[in-house]
Coordinates of N, CA and C in Angstrom, one line a residue:
M260 N 3.8 -33.9 -27.5 CA 4.0 -32.9 -28.4 C 3.0 -32.4 -28.3
T261 N 3.8 -30.3 -27.3 CA 1.8 -30.2 -26.6 C 1.1 -29.2 -27.9
R262 N 0.1 -29.5 -29.0 CA -0.4 -28.6 -29.8 C -1.4 -27.4 -29.4
I263 N -1.4 -26.2 -30.2 CA -2.4 -25.9 -29.7 C -4.2 -25.8 -30.7
I264 N -4.8 -25.9 -30.2 CA -6.4 -26.9 -31.3 C -7.5 -25.9 -30.9
A265 N -7.9 -24.9 -31.3 CA -9.3 -23.8 -32.0 C -10.2 -25.0 -31.6
D266 N -10.8 -25.0 -30.7 CA -12.6 -25.5 -30.8 C -13.4 -24.8 -30.3
I267 N -14.8 -24.8 -31.1 CA -15.4 -23.9 -31.4 C -16.3 -24.1 -32.0
S268 N -18.2 -23.9 -31.3 CA -18.8 -24.3 -31.7 C -20.0 -23.2 -33.2
V269 N -20.2 -23.4 -34.4 CA -19.7 -22.0 -35.6 C -21.8 -22.5 -36.3
S270 N -22.9 -21.4 -36.5 CA -23.4 -22.0 -37.0 C -23.4 -22.4 -38.7
L271 N -24.6 -22.7 -39.8 CA -24.0 -22.6 -40.7 C -23.5 -21.5 -41.7
D272 N -23.9 -20.3 -40.9 CA -23.4 -19.3 -42.1 C -22.2 -18.7 -41.2
G273 N -21.2 -19.0 -40.3 CA -20.7 -18.5 -39.5 C -20.3 -17.9 -39.1
F274 N -21.1 -18.0 -37.6 CA -21.5 -16.8 -36.5 C -20.7 -17.9 -35.7
V275 N -20.3 -17.6 -34.2 CA -20.5 -18.1 -33.0 C -21.4 -17.7 -32.0
T276 N -21.8 -16.3 -31.9 CA -22.8 -16.6 -31.3 C -24.1 -15.3 -32.1
G277 N -25.0 -15.8 -31.7 CA -26.2 -15.2 -32.6 C -26.2 -13.0 -31.6
P278 N -27.0 -12.6 -32.4 CA -27.0 -11.1 -32.4 C -27.1 -10.5 -30.9
G279 N -26.6 -9.7 -30.2 CA -27.0 -8.8 -29.0 C -25.6 -9.5 -28.2
P280 N -25.0 -11.0 -28.3 CA -24.1 -10.9 -27.1 C -23.1 -9.9 -26.3
G281 N -23.5 -10.4 -24.6 CA -22.4 -9.6 -23.7 C -22.7 -10.5 -22.7
P282 N -22.0 -9.5 -21.8 CA -21.7 -10.8 -20.3 C -24.1 -11.5 -19.8
D283 N -24.5 -10.7 -20.2 CA -26.0 -11.1 -19.1 C -26.6 -12.3 -20.9
N284 N -26.1 -11.9 -21.9 CA -26.4 -12.7 -23.2 C -25.4 -13.1 -23.9
G285 N -24.5 -14.3 -23.0 CA -22.8 -14.2 -23.7 C -23.0 -14.6 -24.9
L286 N -24.5 -15.6 -25.5 CA -24.5 -16.1 -26.7 C -25.6 -15.2 -27.3
G287 N -25.6 -14.7 -27.5 CA -26.7 -13.6 -27.7 C -27.6 -14.5 -28.9
T288 N -28.9 -14.1 -28.7 CA -30.5 -14.3 -29.3 C -29.8 -15.9 -30.1
G289 N -30.0 -16.9 -30.0 CA -30.5 -18.0 -31.1 C -29.2 -19.0 -30.7
G290 N -27.7 -17.8 -30.1 CA -26.6 -18.7 -29.8 C -26.9 -20.1 -29.6
E291 N -27.9 -20.0 -28.4 CA -27.5 -21.7 -27.3 C -27.2 -22.8 -28.3
A292 N -28.0 -22.0 -30.0 CA -28.4 -23.3 -30.3 C -26.6 -24.0 -31.0
L293 N -25.8 -23.5 -30.6 CA -25.1 -23.6 -31.4 C -24.0 -25.0 -30.0
H294 N -24.8 -25.1 -29.3 CA -24.0 -25.6 -28.6 C -25.1 -27.1 -27.8
T295 N -26.0 -26.6 -28.6 CA -27.0 -28.4 -27.9 C -26.3 -29.7 -28.9
W296 N -24.9 -30.0 -29.0 CA -24.6 -31.3 -29.0 C -23.9 -31.3 -28.0
A297 N -22.8 -30.2 -27.0 CA -22.9 -30.5 -25.8 C -22.8 -31.1 -25.1
F298 N -23.9 -30.8 -24.7 CA -24.9 -31.1 -23.5 C -26.0 -32.4 -24.2
S299 N -25.9 -33.0 -25.1 CA -26.6 -33.8 -25.4 C -26.2 -35.6 -25.4
A300 N -27.2 -35.8 -24.6 CA -27.1 -37.5 -24.6 C -26.8 -38.2 -26.3
D301 N -26.1 -37.9 -27.0 CA -25.8 -38.1 -28.0 C -24.2 -39.4 -28.2
P302 N -24.6 -40.7 -28.3 CA -22.9 -40.9 -28.2 C -21.9 -40.5 -28.4
G303 N -22.4 -40.6 -30.2 CA -20.9 -39.5 -30.8 C -20.9 -38.4 -30.0
D304 N -22.3 -37.0 -29.7 CA -21.6 -35.8 -29.7 C -20.4 -36.2 -28.2
R305 N -21.1 -37.3 -27.0 CA -20.2 -36.9 -25.3 C -19.1 -37.9 -26.0
R306 N -18.3 -38.9 -26.8 CA -17.3 -38.9 -27.6 C -16.3 -37.9 -27.8
V307 N -17.4 -37.0 -28.5 CA -16.5 -36.0 -29.3 C -16.1 -34.8 -28.0
L308 N -17.1 -34.4 -27.5 CA -16.9 -34.0 -25.9 C -15.2 -34.2 -24.4
R309 N -16.4 -36.0 -25.0 CA -14.6 -36.2 -23.5 C -12.9 -36.5 -24.1
E310 N -13.1 -36.8 -26.2 CA -12.2 -36.4 -26.4 C -11.5 -35.4 -26.5
A311 N -12.0 -34.6 -26.6 CA -11.3 -33.1 -26.7 C -10.9 -32.7 -25.5
T312 N -11.7 -32.8 -24.5 CA -11.8 -32.4 -23.1 C -10.6 -33.3 -22.1
T313 N -10.5 -34.4 -22.4 CA -9.3 -35.3 -21.7 C -8.1 -34.5 -22.2
R314 N -7.9 -33.7 -23.3 CA -6.2 -33.8 -23.7 C -6.5 -31.8 -23.4
S315 N -7.9 -30.9 -22.7 CA -7.0 -30.1 -22.1 C -6.0 -29.8 -21.2
G316 N -4.7 -29.2 -22.1 CA -3.4 -29.4 -20.4 C -3.3 -27.9 -19.9
A317 N -4.4 -26.2 -21.4 CA -4.5 -25.1 -21.3 C -5.5 -24.6 -21.5
V318 N -6.7 -23.7 -21.0 CA -7.0 -23.4 -22.4 C -7.4 -22.0 -22.5
I319 N -6.6 -21.6 -23.4 CA -6.6 -19.6 -24.2 C -8.2 -19.1 -23.5
L320 N -8.5 -18.1 -23.7 CA -9.8 -17.3 -23.9 C -9.9 -16.4 -23.6
G321 N -10.2 -14.9 -24.9 CA -10.5 -13.6 -24.6 C -10.7 -13.1 -23.9
R322 N -11.1 -11.6 -23.8 CA -11.3 -10.7 -22.2 C -12.8 -11.5 -22.0
R323 N -13.8 -10.9 -23.6 CA -14.6 -11.1 -24.0 C -15.9 -11.7 -23.2
L324 N -15.0 -13.3 -24.0 CA -15.3 -14.3 -23.8 C -15.8 -15.0 -22.1
F325 N -14.6 -14.1 -21.0 CA -13.5 -14.4 -19.4 C -15.1 -13.7 -19.4
D326 N -15.4 -12.5 -18.9 CA -16.3 -12.0 -18.9 C -17.6 -12.4 -19.2
V327 N -17.9 -13.0 -19.9 CA -19.5 -14.0 -20.3 C -19.3 -14.8 -18.8
V328 N -17.9 -15.5 -19.5 CA -18.1 -17.1 -18.7 C -18.0 -16.9 -16.7
D329 N -17.0 -15.5 -16.9 CA -17.1 -15.6 -15.0 C -18.7 -13.6 -14.5
G330 N -19.6 -13.9 -15.3 CA -20.1 -12.9 -14.7 C -21.4 -13.4 -14.2
P331 N -22.3 -12.2 -13.9 CA -23.5 -13.6 -13.5 C -24.3 -14.4 -13.8
H332 N -24.8 -14.5 -14.7 CA -24.9 -16.0 -15.5 C -23.8 -16.8 -16.5
G333 N -22.6 -17.1 -15.7 CA -21.9 -17.3 -16.3 C -22.0 -18.5 -16.1
W334 N -20.3 -19.5 -15.8 CA -20.3 -21.2 -15.6 C -20.8 -21.0 -14.2
D335 N -21.0 -22.7 -14.1 CA -21.5 -22.8 -12.9 C -21.0 -24.5 -12.3
D336 N -22.1 -25.0 -11.5 CA -21.2 -26.6 -11.3 C -21.7 -27.1 -13.0
T337 N -22.5 -27.0 -13.1 CA -23.3 -28.0 -14.7 C -23.1 -27.5 -16.0
S338 N -22.0 -26.0 -15.8 CA -22.0 -25.5 -17.3 C -20.6 -25.1 -17.6
G339 N -19.6 -25.4 -16.8 CA -17.9 -25.1 -16.8 C -18.0 -25.4 -18.2
Y340 N -15.9 -25.3 -17.6 CA -15.4 -26.2 -19.2 C -16.0 -27.8 -19.4
G341 N -16.3 -28.7 -20.8 CA -16.5 -29.3 -20.7 C -17.3 -30.1 -20.8
A342 N -18.6 -29.6 -19.8 CA -19.8 -29.7 -19.8 C -19.4 -30.9 -18.8
G343 N -18.9 -31.4 -17.8 CA -18.2 -32.0 -16.6 C -18.1 -33.7 -17.5
E344 N -17.2 -33.3 -18.5 CA -16.5 -33.9 -18.7 C -15.0 -34.1 -17.9
V345 N -14.5 -33.3 -17.5 CA -13.0 -32.6 -17.3 C -13.0 -32.6 -15.6
G346 N -11.9 -31.8 -15.6 CA -12.0 -31.7 -14.6 C -11.6 -30.0 -14.7
R347 N -10.4 -29.8 -13.8 CA -10.7 -27.6 -13.8 C -9.1 -27.7 -14.6
P348 N -8.4 -27.7 -15.9 CA -7.2 -27.0 -16.7 C -7.3 -25.7 -16.1
P349 N -5.6 -25.1 -16.4 CA -5.9 -23.4 -15.8 C -6.3 -23.1 -17.2
F350 N -6.8 -21.6 -17.1 CA -7.2 -21.0 -18.0 C -5.9 -19.7 -17.8
V351 N -5.8 -19.5 -19.4 CA -5.2 -18.0 -20.3 C -6.0 -17.1 -20.6
V352 N -6.6 -16.1 -19.8 CA -7.1 -15.2 -20.0 C -5.4 -13.9 -21.2
V353 N -6.2 -13.5 -22.7 CA -5.4 -13.1 -23.6 C -6.6 -11.4 -23.4
T354 N -5.8 -10.4 -22.6 CA -6.6 -8.9 -22.3 C -5.7 -8.5 -22.3
G355 N -6.5 -6.3 -22.3 CA -5.7 -4.9 -22.0 C -4.8 -5.0 -20.9
S356 N -5.9 -5.5 -19.7 CA -6.3 -4.9 -18.3 C -6.6 -6.5 -17.2
R357 N -6.4 -6.1 -16.4 CA -6.4 -7.0 -15.3 C -7.7 -7.1 -14.9
P358 N -8.6 -8.2 -14.5 CA -9.9 -7.5 -14.0 C -10.2 -6.8 -12.9
Q359 N -10.9 -6.5 -12.2 CA -10.9 -6.3 -11.3 C -11.1 -6.9 -10.1
S360 N -12.0 -8.0 -10.0 CA -12.4 -9.2 -9.2 C -12.8 -10.3 -10.2
V361 N -12.7 -11.4 -9.7 CA -13.2 -12.7 -10.3 C -14.0 -13.3 -9.5
R362 N -15.5 -13.3 -9.8 CA -16.0 -14.4 -9.6 C -15.6 -16.4 -9.1
L363 N -15.5 -16.7 -9.8 CA -14.6 -18.0 -10.3 C -13.3 -18.3 -9.8
A364 N -13.1 -17.6 -8.5 CA -12.0 -16.9 -8.3 C -11.8 -19.0 -7.7
D365 N -11.9 -20.4 -7.9 CA -11.6 -21.5 -7.1 C -11.3 -21.7 -8.4
L366 N -11.2 -21.3 -9.7 CA -10.3 -21.0 -11.1 C -9.5 -21.2 -11.3
D367 N -8.0 -21.9 -11.5 CA -6.9 -21.5 -12.2 C -6.4 -20.5 -13.2
W368 N -6.5 -18.9 -13.4 CA -7.0 -17.9 -14.2 C -4.8 -17.2 -13.8
T369 N -4.5 -16.3 -15.5 CA -3.6 -16.3 -15.8 C -4.2 -15.5 -16.6
F370 N -3.6 -14.2 -16.4 CA -4.4 -12.4 -17.0 C -3.3 -12.6 -18.4
V371 N -3.0 -13.1 -19.0 CA -2.0 -12.2 -19.8 C -2.0 -10.9 -20.8
T372 N -1.2 -9.6 -20.6 CA -1.0 -8.5 -21.2 C -0.3 -8.0 -22.0
T373 N -0.3 -8.9 -22.5 CA 1.6 -8.9 -23.3 C 0.5 -9.1 -24.9
G374 N -0.1 -9.5 -25.7 CA -0.3 -10.2 -26.7 C -1.2 -12.0 -26.4
L375 N -1.8 -12.1 -28.2 CA -1.7 -13.1 -28.0 C -0.3 -14.1 -27.8
P376 N 0.0 -13.8 -28.9 CA 1.5 -15.2 -28.3 C 1.7 -15.4 -27.9
D377 N 2.3 -14.9 -26.3 CA 2.6 -14.6 -25.0 C 1.8 -15.3 -24.2
A378 N 0.0 -15.0 -24.9 CA -0.9 -16.6 -24.2 C -0.9 -17.3 -24.4
A379 N -0.2 -17.8 -25.6 CA 0.8 -18.6 -25.9 C 1.2 -19.7 -25.6
A380 N 2.3 -19.1 -25.6 CA 3.7 -19.0 -24.7 C 2.8 -19.4 -23.1
A381 N 2.8 -18.3 -22.6 CA 2.3 -18.9 -21.3 C 1.4 -21.2 -21.6
A382 N 0.0 -20.9 -22.2 CA -1.1 -21.9 -22.4 C -0.1 -23.1 -21.8
R383 N 1.6 -22.4 -23.2 CA 2.0 -24.3 -23.9 C 2.9 -24.8 -22.6
E384 N 4.1 -23.6 -22.0 CA 4.7 -23.9 -20.5 C 2.7 -24.7 -19.4
R385 N 2.4 -24.2 -18.9 CA 1.2 -24.8 -18.2 C 1.2 -26.3 -19.1
A386 N 0.5 -26.3 -20.0 CA 0.0 -27.3 -20.8 C 1.1 -28.2 -20.9
E387 N 2.8 -28.2 -20.8 CA 3.6 -28.9 -21.1 C 3.4 -29.9 -19.5
A388 N 3.6 -28.8 -18.1 CA 4.4 -29.1 -17.1 C 3.3 -29.7 -16.8
A389 N 1.7 -30.0 -17.4 CA 0.4 -31.0 -16.9 C 0.6 -31.5 -17.7
S390 N 1.0 -32.6 -19.0 CA 2.5 -33.2 -19.5 C 3.1 -34.7 -18.4
A391 N 4.0 -33.5 -17.9 CA 5.1 -34.1 -17.5 C 4.3 -34.2 -15.6
G392 N 3.2 -34.5 -14.6 CA 2.5 -34.7 -14.7 C 2.2 -35.7 -15.0
T393 N 1.5 -35.5 -15.1 CA 0.8 -37.0 -15.9 C 1.1 -37.7 -16.1
G394 N 1.4 -37.1 -17.8 CA 2.4 -38.9 -18.4 C 1.7 -39.2 -19.4
R395 N 1.0 -38.6 -19.9 CA 0.3 -38.1 -20.4 C 0.4 -36.7 -21.8
D396 N 0.3 -36.9 -23.1 CA 0.2 -35.8 -24.0 C -0.9 -35.0 -23.8
L397 N -0.9 -33.3 -23.1 CA -1.9 -32.4 -23.1 C -2.0 -31.6 -24.3
D398 N -3.3 -30.9 -24.5 CA -2.8 -29.9 -25.8 C -3.7 -28.3 -24.7
V399 N -2.6 -27.5 -25.8 CA -3.9 -25.5 -25.6 C -4.8 -26.4 -26.1
V400 N -6.1 -25.3 -25.8 CA -7.1 -25.8 -26.4 C -7.6 -24.0 -25.9
L401 N -7.5 -23.4 -27.3 CA -7.9 -21.8 -27.7 C -10.0 -22.2 -28.0
M402 N -10.4 -21.9 -26.4 CA -11.3 -21.7 -26.6 C -11.9 -20.9 -27.7
G403 N -11.8 -19.6 -27.9 CA -12.8 -18.5 -28.0 C -11.7 -16.7 -27.6
G404 N -13.1 -15.7 -27.6 CA -13.8 -15.7 -28.4 C -13.1 -15.5 -30.5
G405 N -14.6 -16.0 -30.8 CA -14.2 -15.7 -32.3 C -13.0 -14.9 -32.9
A406 N -12.6 -13.8 -32.5 CA -12.3 -13.6 -32.5 C -10.6 -13.3 -32.4
T407 N -10.7 -13.8 -31.3 CA -8.9 -14.3 -30.3 C -9.0 -15.9 -31.5
I408 N -9.6 -16.4 -31.5 CA -9.8 -17.6 -33.0 C -8.4 -16.7 -34.2
S409 N -9.7 -16.1 -34.6 CA -9.6 -15.3 -36.0 C -7.7 -15.1 -36.4
S410 N -8.2 -14.4 -35.1 CA -6.0 -14.2 -35.1 C -5.1 -14.6 -34.6
A411 N -5.7 -15.6 -33.4 CA -4.8 -16.7 -34.1 C -4.1 -17.5 -34.8
L412 N -5.4 -18.1 -36.0 CA -5.4 -18.5 -37.4 C -4.6 -18.0 -38.1
D413 N -5.2 -16.3 -38.3 CA -3.7 -15.2 -39.2 C -2.4 -15.1 -38.6
A414 N -2.0 -15.5 -37.0 CA -0.9 -15.3 -36.6 C 0.0 -16.4 -37.4
G415 N -0.7 -17.9 -37.8 CA -0.5 -18.6 -37.6 C 1.0 -19.5 -36.2
L416 N -0.2 -19.1 -34.6 CA -0.4 -20.2 -34.0 C -1.3 -21.0 -33.9
L417 N -1.9 -21.6 -34.6 CA -2.8 -22.7 -34.9 C -2.2 -23.7 -35.2
D418 N -1.3 -25.3 -35.3 CA -1.2 -26.0 -35.6 C -3.3 -27.5 -35.9
I419 N -4.1 -27.2 -34.6 CA -5.4 -27.9 -35.2 C -6.9 -26.3 -35.7
L420 N -7.7 -27.2 -36.5 CA -8.8 -26.4 -36.5 C -9.3 -27.0 -36.2
T421 N -10.6 -27.0 -35.6 CA -11.8 -28.5 -34.3 C -13.5 -27.3 -34.6
L422 N -13.7 -27.4 -35.5 CA -14.7 -27.2 -35.8 C -16.1 -27.5 -35.4
H423 N -17.5 -27.1 -34.3 CA -18.8 -28.0 -34.3 C -19.6 -27.0 -35.6
L424 N -19.8 -27.8 -35.8 CA -20.8 -27.2 -37.7 C -22.5 -27.5 -37.2
A425 N -23.1 -26.0 -36.3 CA -24.6 -26.8 -35.7 C -25.1 -26.4 -36.6
P426 N -26.4 -27.1 -36.8 CA -27.1 -27.1 -38.4 C -28.2 -25.7 -37.8
V427 N -28.0 -24.6 -37.3 CA -28.4 -23.1 -37.5 C -27.8 -22.6 -38.8
V428 N -29.0 -21.0 -38.8 CA -28.4 -20.2 -39.6 C -28.8 -19.4 -38.3
L429 N -27.7 -18.3 -38.4 CA -28.7 -17.5 -37.4 C -28.8 -16.1 -38.5
G430 N -27.8 -15.8 -39.1 CA -28.8 -14.5 -39.5 C -27.1 -13.3 -39.4
S431 N -27.5 -13.5 -38.1 CA -25.9 -12.2 -38.0 C -25.6 -13.2 -36.9
G432 N -24.2 -11.5 -35.7 CA -24.1 -12.0 -34.7 C -22.7 -11.9 -34.5
T433 N -21.4 -13.1 -34.2 CA -19.9 -12.5 -34.0 C -19.2 -13.2 -34.9
P434 N -19.1 -13.2 -36.0 CA -18.6 -14.0 -37.5 C -17.0 -15.4 -37.1
L435 N -17.1 -16.2 -37.0 CA -15.9 -16.8 -36.4 C -13.8 -15.8 -37.5
F436 N -14.7 -15.5 -39.2 CA -13.8 -15.4 -39.6 C -13.7 -14.8 -40.0
T437 N -12.9 -13.1 -40.4 CA -12.4 -12.1 -40.5 C -11.7 -12.4 -42.4
C438 N -11.4 -10.5 -42.5 CA -10.9 -11.1 -43.3 C -9.1 -11.5 -43.1
G439 N -8.6 -12.2 -43.5 CA -7.1 -12.6 -42.7 C -6.7 -12.8 -43.8
A440 N -5.5 -13.1 -43.4 CA -5.1 -13.8 -44.3 C -4.8 -15.5 -44.8
P441 N -5.1 -15.1 -45.6 CA -5.0 -17.2 -46.0 C -4.3 -18.2 -45.4
R442 N -5.2 -19.3 -45.4 CA -4.2 -20.5 -45.1 C -4.5 -22.0 -45.0
S443 N -4.2 -22.4 -46.2 CA -4.8 -23.4 -46.2 C -4.9 -25.1 -45.2
L444 N -5.9 -25.5 -44.7 CA -6.1 -26.2 -43.9 C -6.0 -27.9 -45.0
V445 N -5.7 -29.4 -43.4 CA -6.6 -30.2 -44.3 C -6.6 -31.0 -43.2
R446 N -8.0 -31.0 -43.7 CA -9.0 -32.2 -43.4 C -8.6 -33.5 -42.3
R447 N -8.9 -33.6 -41.9 CA -7.8 -34.6 -41.3 C -9.5 -35.5 -40.4
S448 N -10.9 -35.3 -40.2 CA -12.1 -36.0 -39.5 C -13.0 -35.5 -39.5
V449 N -13.8 -36.1 -39.3 CA -15.4 -36.2 -39.8 C -16.1 -36.7 -39.0
T450 N -17.3 -36.0 -38.5 CA -17.7 -36.7 -37.1 C -19.4 -36.1 -36.6
P451 N -20.5 -36.4 -38.5 CA -21.9 -36.0 -37.7 C -22.2 -36.8 -36.6
T452 N -22.8 -36.2 -36.3 CA -24.5 -36.1 -35.1 C -25.9 -36.0 -35.5
P453 N -27.0 -35.9 -34.6 CA -27.8 -35.6 -35.3 C -27.6 -33.5 -35.1
N454 N -26.7 -33.9 -33.6 CA -26.7 -32.3 -33.4 C -25.6 -31.4 -33.1
A455 N -24.3 -31.8 -34.9 CA -23.7 -31.7 -35.1 C -23.2 -31.8 -36.1
T456 N -21.9 -31.2 -37.0 CA -21.3 -31.4 -37.7 C -19.6 -31.0 -37.7
H457 N -19.3 -33.0 -36.8 CA -17.5 -32.7 -36.4 C -16.7 -32.1 -36.9
L458 N -15.7 -31.4 -37.2 CA -14.9 -30.9 -38.0 C -13.2 -31.2 -37.5
T459 N -12.8 -31.6 -37.3 CA -10.7 -31.5 -37.3 C -10.0 -31.2 -39.2
Y460 N -8.7 -30.0 -38.4 CA -9.0 -29.4 -39.5 C -6.9 -29.6 -39.1
E461 N -5.9 -30.1 -39.7 CA -4.5 -29.5 -39.9 C -4.5 -28.6 -40.0
V462 N -4.3 -27.5 -39.6 CA -3.2 -25.8 -40.3 C -2.0 -25.9 -41.3
L463 N -2.2 -26.0 -41.9 CA -0.7 -25.8 -42.8 C 0.2 -25.0 -42.6

């Protein structure tokens, strides 16, 4: 069964970037601390990253996040999706318009201009095709940004919400949750490590 899983790092005060994020400063001031766990040698962190990324049949991201990862200071051979733990799943970008050019042209990009539900449907189709091809159950991973995940939660598109709670208070930045529709969650797992508390919730 292909699930849609939102997976994102967040500060103790609820921000997914520090203040002043942008294409040249993707995580904002101090935001790098949110992802210390993803580059850690801690066995618990490595296991969490490996288990999450190996189930990635397709990945959804919003246009602002795409502009960061495809920008001049974005992903490279050492800092792409999964930090070396996974191959190259197809990426589906929710956007109002297609970009004029793509720097990371060796990745499989699909740009959906008709809204998040259509992007989710396109990503699910890609993940199901990958599942059939590999014989393994693969999921759709919604990696961000914060507004895209919040919108997906409000729209009832998520099956699972995974948060990597970093031990940092940023004070301001991009909030993960805004005033949206109430949702009930059931906690399914908690994995504490020195760099984060990894939380998995089922969305009811």
